[in-house]
């Protein structure tokens, strides 16, 4: 089986296993997802969802958050870890969204990368979830599963994994597949416990069976 064939089988099986997989960050506007992906670095999505309720209650708009003191933002987001750097990035990012983009998050990948605190993973998440454009989100679950399954060859570098997946995954499938990797990584192909291979829908096609380049 080639990696392309393997990828298509993985997509099909995970689609059947997790048909309703979506981003677990809770947002109703693009700028909020921008804030939340920054807070989610080294923090659980569940905790971010709780903290942003407090943040948005005090600062309900881009303008309000752009005007907020960094120290006031930090006081709220500190439970997410790295409070000072995250607060600085959020403040700077909201100022740019307000001043350069008239309060609207840009729908261009390269423009997103120019925003403070936004890397490839965050930019891809926004492109896929907010704007419905092709996206590959290489978070820790995606990287771990792609290595274990055999879609990539022993690389933990997020950009290398992303570039490899662009060659294998149909553009319209990338965003949903990465969400399904998260679900599967949390429930079955776990990181901190022994993976539950006995109940894995990919068990018979995983790397242990051999994958051709």
PDB file of C-alpha atoms in Angstrom, residues 7-177:
ATOM      1  CA  UNK A   7      -4.019   8.268   3.605  1.00  0.00           C
ATOM      2  CA  UNK A   8      -7.295   7.834   1.741  1.00  0.00           C
ATOM      3  CA  UNK A   9      -8.173   4.823   3.878  1.00  0.00           C
ATOM      4  CA  UNK A  10      -7.340   6.734   7.058  1.00  0.00           C
ATOM      5  CA  UNK A  11      -9.539   9.626   5.932  1.00  0.00           C
ATOM      6  CA  UNK A  12     -12.437   7.310   5.162  1.00  0.00           C
ATOM      7  CA  UNK A  13     -12.246   5.334   8.397  1.00  0.00           C
ATOM      8  CA  UNK A  14     -11.840   8.336  10.678  1.00  0.00           C
ATOM      9  CA  UNK A  15     -14.739  10.055   8.889  1.00  0.00           C
ATOM     10  CA  UNK A  16     -16.939   7.075   9.745  1.00  0.00           C
ATOM     11  CA  UNK A  17     -15.626   6.960  13.312  1.00  0.00           C
ATOM     12  CA  UNK A  18     -15.940  10.695  14.031  1.00  0.00           C
ATOM     13  CA  UNK A  19     -18.452  12.137  11.550  1.00  0.00           C
ATOM     14  CA  UNK A  20     -19.114  15.271  13.604  1.00  0.00           C
ATOM     15  CA  UNK A  21     -15.578  16.156  14.665  1.00  0.00           C
ATOM     16  CA  UNK A  22     -15.071  19.908  14.993  1.00  0.00           C
ATOM     17  CA  UNK A  23     -12.730  22.345  16.692  1.00  0.00           C
ATOM     18  CA  UNK A  24     -13.129  22.052  20.466  1.00  0.00           C
ATOM     19  CA  UNK A  25     -12.428  25.756  21.021  1.00  0.00           C
ATOM     20  CA  UNK A  26     -15.709  27.637  21.434  1.00  0.00           C
ATOM     21  CA  UNK A  27     -16.075  30.837  19.406  1.00  0.00           C
ATOM     22  CA  UNK A  28     -18.649  32.715  17.371  1.00  0.00           C
ATOM     23  CA  UNK A  29     -16.423  35.287  15.676  1.00  0.00           C
ATOM     24  CA  UNK A  30     -13.123  34.956  13.837  1.00  0.00           C
ATOM     25  CA  UNK A  31     -11.197  37.264  16.166  1.00  0.00           C
ATOM     26  CA  UNK A  32     -12.173  35.123  19.134  1.00  0.00           C
ATOM     27  CA  UNK A  33     -10.642  32.029  17.550  1.00  0.00           C
ATOM     28  CA  UNK A  34      -7.507  34.101  16.972  1.00  0.00           C
ATOM     29  CA  UNK A  35      -7.389  34.860  20.697  1.00  0.00           C
ATOM     30  CA  UNK A  36      -8.148  31.298  21.696  1.00  0.00           C
ATOM     31  CA  UNK A  37      -5.537  29.581  19.567  1.00  0.00           C
ATOM     32  CA  UNK A  38      -2.917  31.793  21.198  1.00  0.00           C
ATOM     33  CA  UNK A  39      -4.177  30.879  24.666  1.00  0.00           C
ATOM     34  CA  UNK A  40      -4.303  27.195  23.748  1.00  0.00           C
ATOM     35  CA  UNK A  41      -0.510  26.930  23.454  1.00  0.00           C
ATOM     36  CA  UNK A  42       0.547  24.527  26.230  1.00  0.00           C
ATOM     37  CA  UNK A  43      -2.980  24.667  27.643  1.00  0.00           C
ATOM     38  CA  UNK A  44      -6.068  22.508  27.223  1.00  0.00           C
ATOM     39  CA  UNK A  45      -8.920  23.691  25.038  1.00  0.00           C
ATOM     40  CA  UNK A  46     -11.303  23.033  27.934  1.00  0.00           C
ATOM     41  CA  UNK A  47      -9.482  25.503  30.165  1.00  0.00           C
ATOM     42  CA  UNK A  48      -9.270  28.082  27.377  1.00  0.00           C
ATOM     43  CA  UNK A  49     -13.035  27.832  26.868  1.00  0.00           C
ATOM     44  CA  UNK A  50     -13.566  28.664  30.527  1.00  0.00           C
ATOM     45  CA  UNK A  51     -11.085  31.547  30.686  1.00  0.00           C
ATOM     46  CA  UNK A  52     -12.313  33.309  27.556  1.00  0.00           C
ATOM     47  CA  UNK A  53     -15.807  33.565  29.000  1.00  0.00           C
ATOM     48  CA  UNK A  54     -14.329  35.907  31.596  1.00  0.00           C
ATOM     49  CA  UNK A  55     -12.173  37.706  29.017  1.00  0.00           C
ATOM     50  CA  UNK A  56     -15.031  38.345  26.586  1.00  0.00           C
ATOM     51  CA  UNK A  57     -17.399  39.426  29.331  1.00  0.00           C
ATOM     52  CA  UNK A  58     -15.000  42.261  30.138  1.00  0.00           C
ATOM     53  CA  UNK A  59     -13.783  42.895  26.581  1.00  0.00           C
ATOM     54  CA  UNK A  60     -16.560  41.883  24.171  1.00  0.00           C
ATOM     55  CA  UNK A  61     -15.161  43.407  20.967  1.00  0.00           C
ATOM     56  CA  UNK A  62     -11.914  43.762  19.041  1.00  0.00           C
ATOM     57  CA  UNK A  63     -11.822  47.450  19.952  1.00  0.00           C
ATOM     58  CA  UNK A  64     -12.352  46.773  23.646  1.00  0.00           C
ATOM     59  CA  UNK A  65      -9.589  44.169  23.760  1.00  0.00           C
ATOM     60  CA  UNK A  66      -7.256  46.394  21.732  1.00  0.00           C
ATOM     61  CA  UNK A  67      -7.752  49.180  24.266  1.00  0.00           C
ATOM     62  CA  UNK A  68      -7.217  46.947  27.293  1.00  0.00           C
ATOM     63  CA  UNK A  69      -4.041  47.165  29.329  1.00  0.00           C
ATOM     64  CA  UNK A  70      -1.753  44.178  28.820  1.00  0.00           C
ATOM     65  CA  UNK A  71      -1.607  43.716  32.590  1.00  0.00           C
ATOM     66  CA  UNK A  72      -5.407  43.500  32.764  1.00  0.00           C
ATOM     67  CA  UNK A  73      -5.480  40.879  29.999  1.00  0.00           C
ATOM     68  CA  UNK A  74      -2.726  38.943  31.742  1.00  0.00           C
ATOM     69  CA  UNK A  75      -4.615  38.918  35.018  1.00  0.00           C
ATOM     70  CA  UNK A  76      -7.452  37.065  33.288  1.00  0.00           C
ATOM     71  CA  UNK A  77      -5.512  34.691  31.033  1.00  0.00           C
ATOM     72  CA  UNK A  78      -2.803  33.720  33.539  1.00  0.00           C
ATOM     73  CA  UNK A  79      -4.433  30.327  34.300  1.00  0.00           C
ATOM     74  CA  UNK A  80      -3.704  29.349  30.683  1.00  0.00           C
ATOM     75  CA  UNK A  81       0.030  29.622  31.347  1.00  0.00           C
ATOM     76  CA  UNK A  82       2.605  31.955  29.802  1.00  0.00           C
ATOM     77  CA  UNK A  83       0.275  34.772  30.764  1.00  0.00           C
ATOM     78  CA  UNK A  84       2.570  37.694  30.064  1.00  0.00           C
ATOM     79  CA  UNK A  85       3.626  36.672  26.555  1.00  0.00           C
ATOM     80  CA  UNK A  86       0.117  35.583  25.603  1.00  0.00           C
ATOM     81  CA  UNK A  87      -1.377  38.835  26.882  1.00  0.00           C
ATOM     82  CA  UNK A  88       1.186  40.880  24.936  1.00  0.00           C
ATOM     83  CA  UNK A  89       0.492  38.965  21.737  1.00  0.00           C
ATOM     84  CA  UNK A  90      -3.277  39.224  22.119  1.00  0.00           C
ATOM     85  CA  UNK A  91      -3.070  42.962  22.754  1.00  0.00           C
ATOM     86  CA  UNK A  92      -0.760  43.585  19.791  1.00  0.00           C
ATOM     87  CA  UNK A  93      -2.803  41.324  17.532  1.00  0.00           C
ATOM     88  CA  UNK A  94      -6.090  43.041  18.327  1.00  0.00           C
ATOM     89  CA  UNK A  95      -4.535  46.456  17.688  1.00  0.00           C
ATOM     90  CA  UNK A  96      -3.423  45.317  14.238  1.00  0.00           C
ATOM     91  CA  UNK A  97      -6.821  43.771  13.473  1.00  0.00           C
ATOM     92  CA  UNK A  98      -8.454  47.050  14.490  1.00  0.00           C
ATOM     93  CA  UNK A  99      -6.048  49.443  12.764  1.00  0.00           C
ATOM     94  CA  UNK A 100      -4.963  47.561   9.647  1.00  0.00           C
ATOM     95  CA  UNK A 101      -7.913  45.298   8.886  1.00  0.00           C
ATOM     96  CA  UNK A 102     -10.866  47.395  10.118  1.00  0.00           C
ATOM     97  CA  UNK A 103     -11.708  44.876  12.791  1.00  0.00           C
ATOM     98  CA  UNK A 104     -11.815  41.902  10.422  1.00  0.00           C
ATOM     99  CA  UNK A 105      -9.485  38.902  10.566  1.00  0.00           C
ATOM    100  CA  UNK A 106      -7.710  38.561   7.187  1.00  0.00           C
ATOM    101  CA  UNK A 107      -8.515  35.477   5.121  1.00  0.00           C
ATOM    102  CA  UNK A 108      -5.001  35.264   3.695  1.00  0.00           C
ATOM    103  CA  UNK A 109      -2.549  32.741   5.149  1.00  0.00           C
ATOM    104  CA  UNK A 110       0.528  34.938   4.756  1.00  0.00           C
ATOM    105  CA  UNK A 111      -1.226  37.916   6.343  1.00  0.00           C
ATOM    106  CA  UNK A 112      -2.244  35.773   9.297  1.00  0.00           C
ATOM    107  CA  UNK A 113       1.364  34.703   9.800  1.00  0.00           C
ATOM    108  CA  UNK A 114       2.354  38.344  10.221  1.00  0.00           C
ATOM    109  CA  UNK A 115       0.140  38.712  13.286  1.00  0.00           C
ATOM    110  CA  UNK A 116       1.811  38.490  16.727  1.00  0.00           C
ATOM    111  CA  UNK A 117       1.678  35.009  18.185  1.00  0.00           C
ATOM    112  CA  UNK A 118       0.262  33.382  15.045  1.00  0.00           C
ATOM    113  CA  UNK A 119       2.214  30.463  13.619  1.00  0.00           C
ATOM    114  CA  UNK A 120       1.424  28.004  10.844  1.00  0.00           C
ATOM    115  CA  UNK A 121      -0.764  25.804  13.041  1.00  0.00           C
ATOM    116  CA  UNK A 122      -2.943  28.719  14.154  1.00  0.00           C
ATOM    117  CA  UNK A 123      -3.123  30.233  10.674  1.00  0.00           C
ATOM    118  CA  UNK A 124      -4.185  26.908   9.182  1.00  0.00           C
ATOM    119  CA  UNK A 125      -6.854  26.431  11.847  1.00  0.00           C
ATOM    120  CA  UNK A 126      -8.343  29.836  11.062  1.00  0.00           C
ATOM    121  CA  UNK A 127      -8.145  29.310   7.307  1.00  0.00           C
ATOM    122  CA  UNK A 128      -9.963  25.992   7.577  1.00  0.00           C
ATOM    123  CA  UNK A 129     -12.487  26.605  10.336  1.00  0.00           C
ATOM    124  CA  UNK A 130     -13.364  30.244   9.749  1.00  0.00           C
ATOM    125  CA  UNK A 131     -12.936  30.629   6.017  1.00  0.00           C
ATOM    126  CA  UNK A 132     -13.493  27.076   4.790  1.00  0.00           C
ATOM    127  CA  UNK A 133     -10.254  27.009   2.843  1.00  0.00           C
ATOM    128  CA  UNK A 134      -7.800  24.095   2.518  1.00  0.00           C
ATOM    129  CA  UNK A 135      -5.843  23.684   5.731  1.00  0.00           C
ATOM    130  CA  UNK A 136      -3.550  21.244   7.539  1.00  0.00           C
ATOM    131  CA  UNK A 137      -3.331  21.804  11.296  1.00  0.00           C
ATOM    132  CA  UNK A 138      -0.284  19.983  12.641  1.00  0.00           C
ATOM    133  CA  UNK A 139      -0.892  19.919  16.371  1.00  0.00           C
ATOM    134  CA  UNK A 140       0.625  17.326  18.704  1.00  0.00           C
ATOM    135  CA  UNK A 141      -2.115  14.775  17.977  1.00  0.00           C
ATOM    136  CA  UNK A 142      -1.678  15.102  14.223  1.00  0.00           C
ATOM    137  CA  UNK A 143       2.097  14.740  14.450  1.00  0.00           C
ATOM    138  CA  UNK A 144       1.932  11.745  16.789  1.00  0.00           C
ATOM    139  CA  UNK A 145      -0.691   9.878  14.770  1.00  0.00           C
ATOM    140  CA  UNK A 146       0.912  10.541  11.405  1.00  0.00           C
ATOM    141  CA  UNK A 147       4.163   9.060  12.671  1.00  0.00           C
ATOM    142  CA  UNK A 148       2.503   6.046  14.255  1.00  0.00           C
ATOM    143  CA  UNK A 149       0.238   5.297  11.309  1.00  0.00           C
ATOM    144  CA  UNK A 150       3.039   5.755   8.803  1.00  0.00           C
ATOM    145  CA  UNK A 151       1.930   8.833   6.893  1.00  0.00           C
ATOM    146  CA  UNK A 152       5.266  10.476   7.717  1.00  0.00           C
ATOM    147  CA  UNK A 153       8.635   8.949   8.530  1.00  0.00           C
ATOM    148  CA  UNK A 154       9.894   9.702  12.024  1.00  0.00           C
ATOM    149  CA  UNK A 155       9.656  13.471  11.963  1.00  0.00           C
ATOM    150  CA  UNK A 156       8.275  15.615  14.762  1.00  0.00           C
ATOM    151  CA  UNK A 157       8.820  18.896  12.927  1.00  0.00           C
ATOM    152  CA  UNK A 158       5.359  20.479  12.468  1.00  0.00           C
ATOM    153  CA  UNK A 159       6.155  22.146   9.142  1.00  0.00           C
ATOM    154  CA  UNK A 160       7.668  18.965   7.683  1.00  0.00           C
ATOM    155  CA  UNK A 161       4.588  16.996   8.715  1.00  0.00           C
ATOM    156  CA  UNK A 162       2.350  19.682   7.228  1.00  0.00           C
ATOM    157  CA  UNK A 163       4.237  19.714   3.930  1.00  0.00           C
ATOM    158  CA  UNK A 164       4.120  15.915   3.739  1.00  0.00           C
ATOM    159  CA  UNK A 165       0.366  15.886   4.343  1.00  0.00           C
ATOM    160  CA  UNK A 166      -0.284  18.506   1.657  1.00  0.00           C
ATOM    161  CA  UNK A 167       1.061  15.935  -0.835  1.00  0.00           C
ATOM    162  CA  UNK A 168      -1.132  13.140   0.489  1.00  0.00           C
ATOM    163  CA  UNK A 169      -4.423  14.653   1.650  1.00  0.00           C
ATOM    164  CA  UNK A 170      -7.046  15.989  -0.785  1.00  0.00           C
ATOM    165  CA  UNK A 171      -7.323  19.753  -0.083  1.00  0.00           C
ATOM    166  CA  UNK A 172     -10.982  19.581   0.874  1.00  0.00           C
ATOM    167  CA  UNK A 173     -10.291  16.888   3.494  1.00  0.00           C
ATOM    168  CA  UNK A 174      -7.387  18.447   5.400  1.00  0.00           C
ATOM    169  CA  UNK A 175      -9.206  20.517   7.991  1.00  0.00           C
ATOM    170  CA  UNK A 176     -11.707  17.808   8.963  1.00  0.00           C
ATOM    171  CA  UNK A 177      -9.020  15.119   9.037  1.00  0.00           C
TER     172      UNK A 177
END
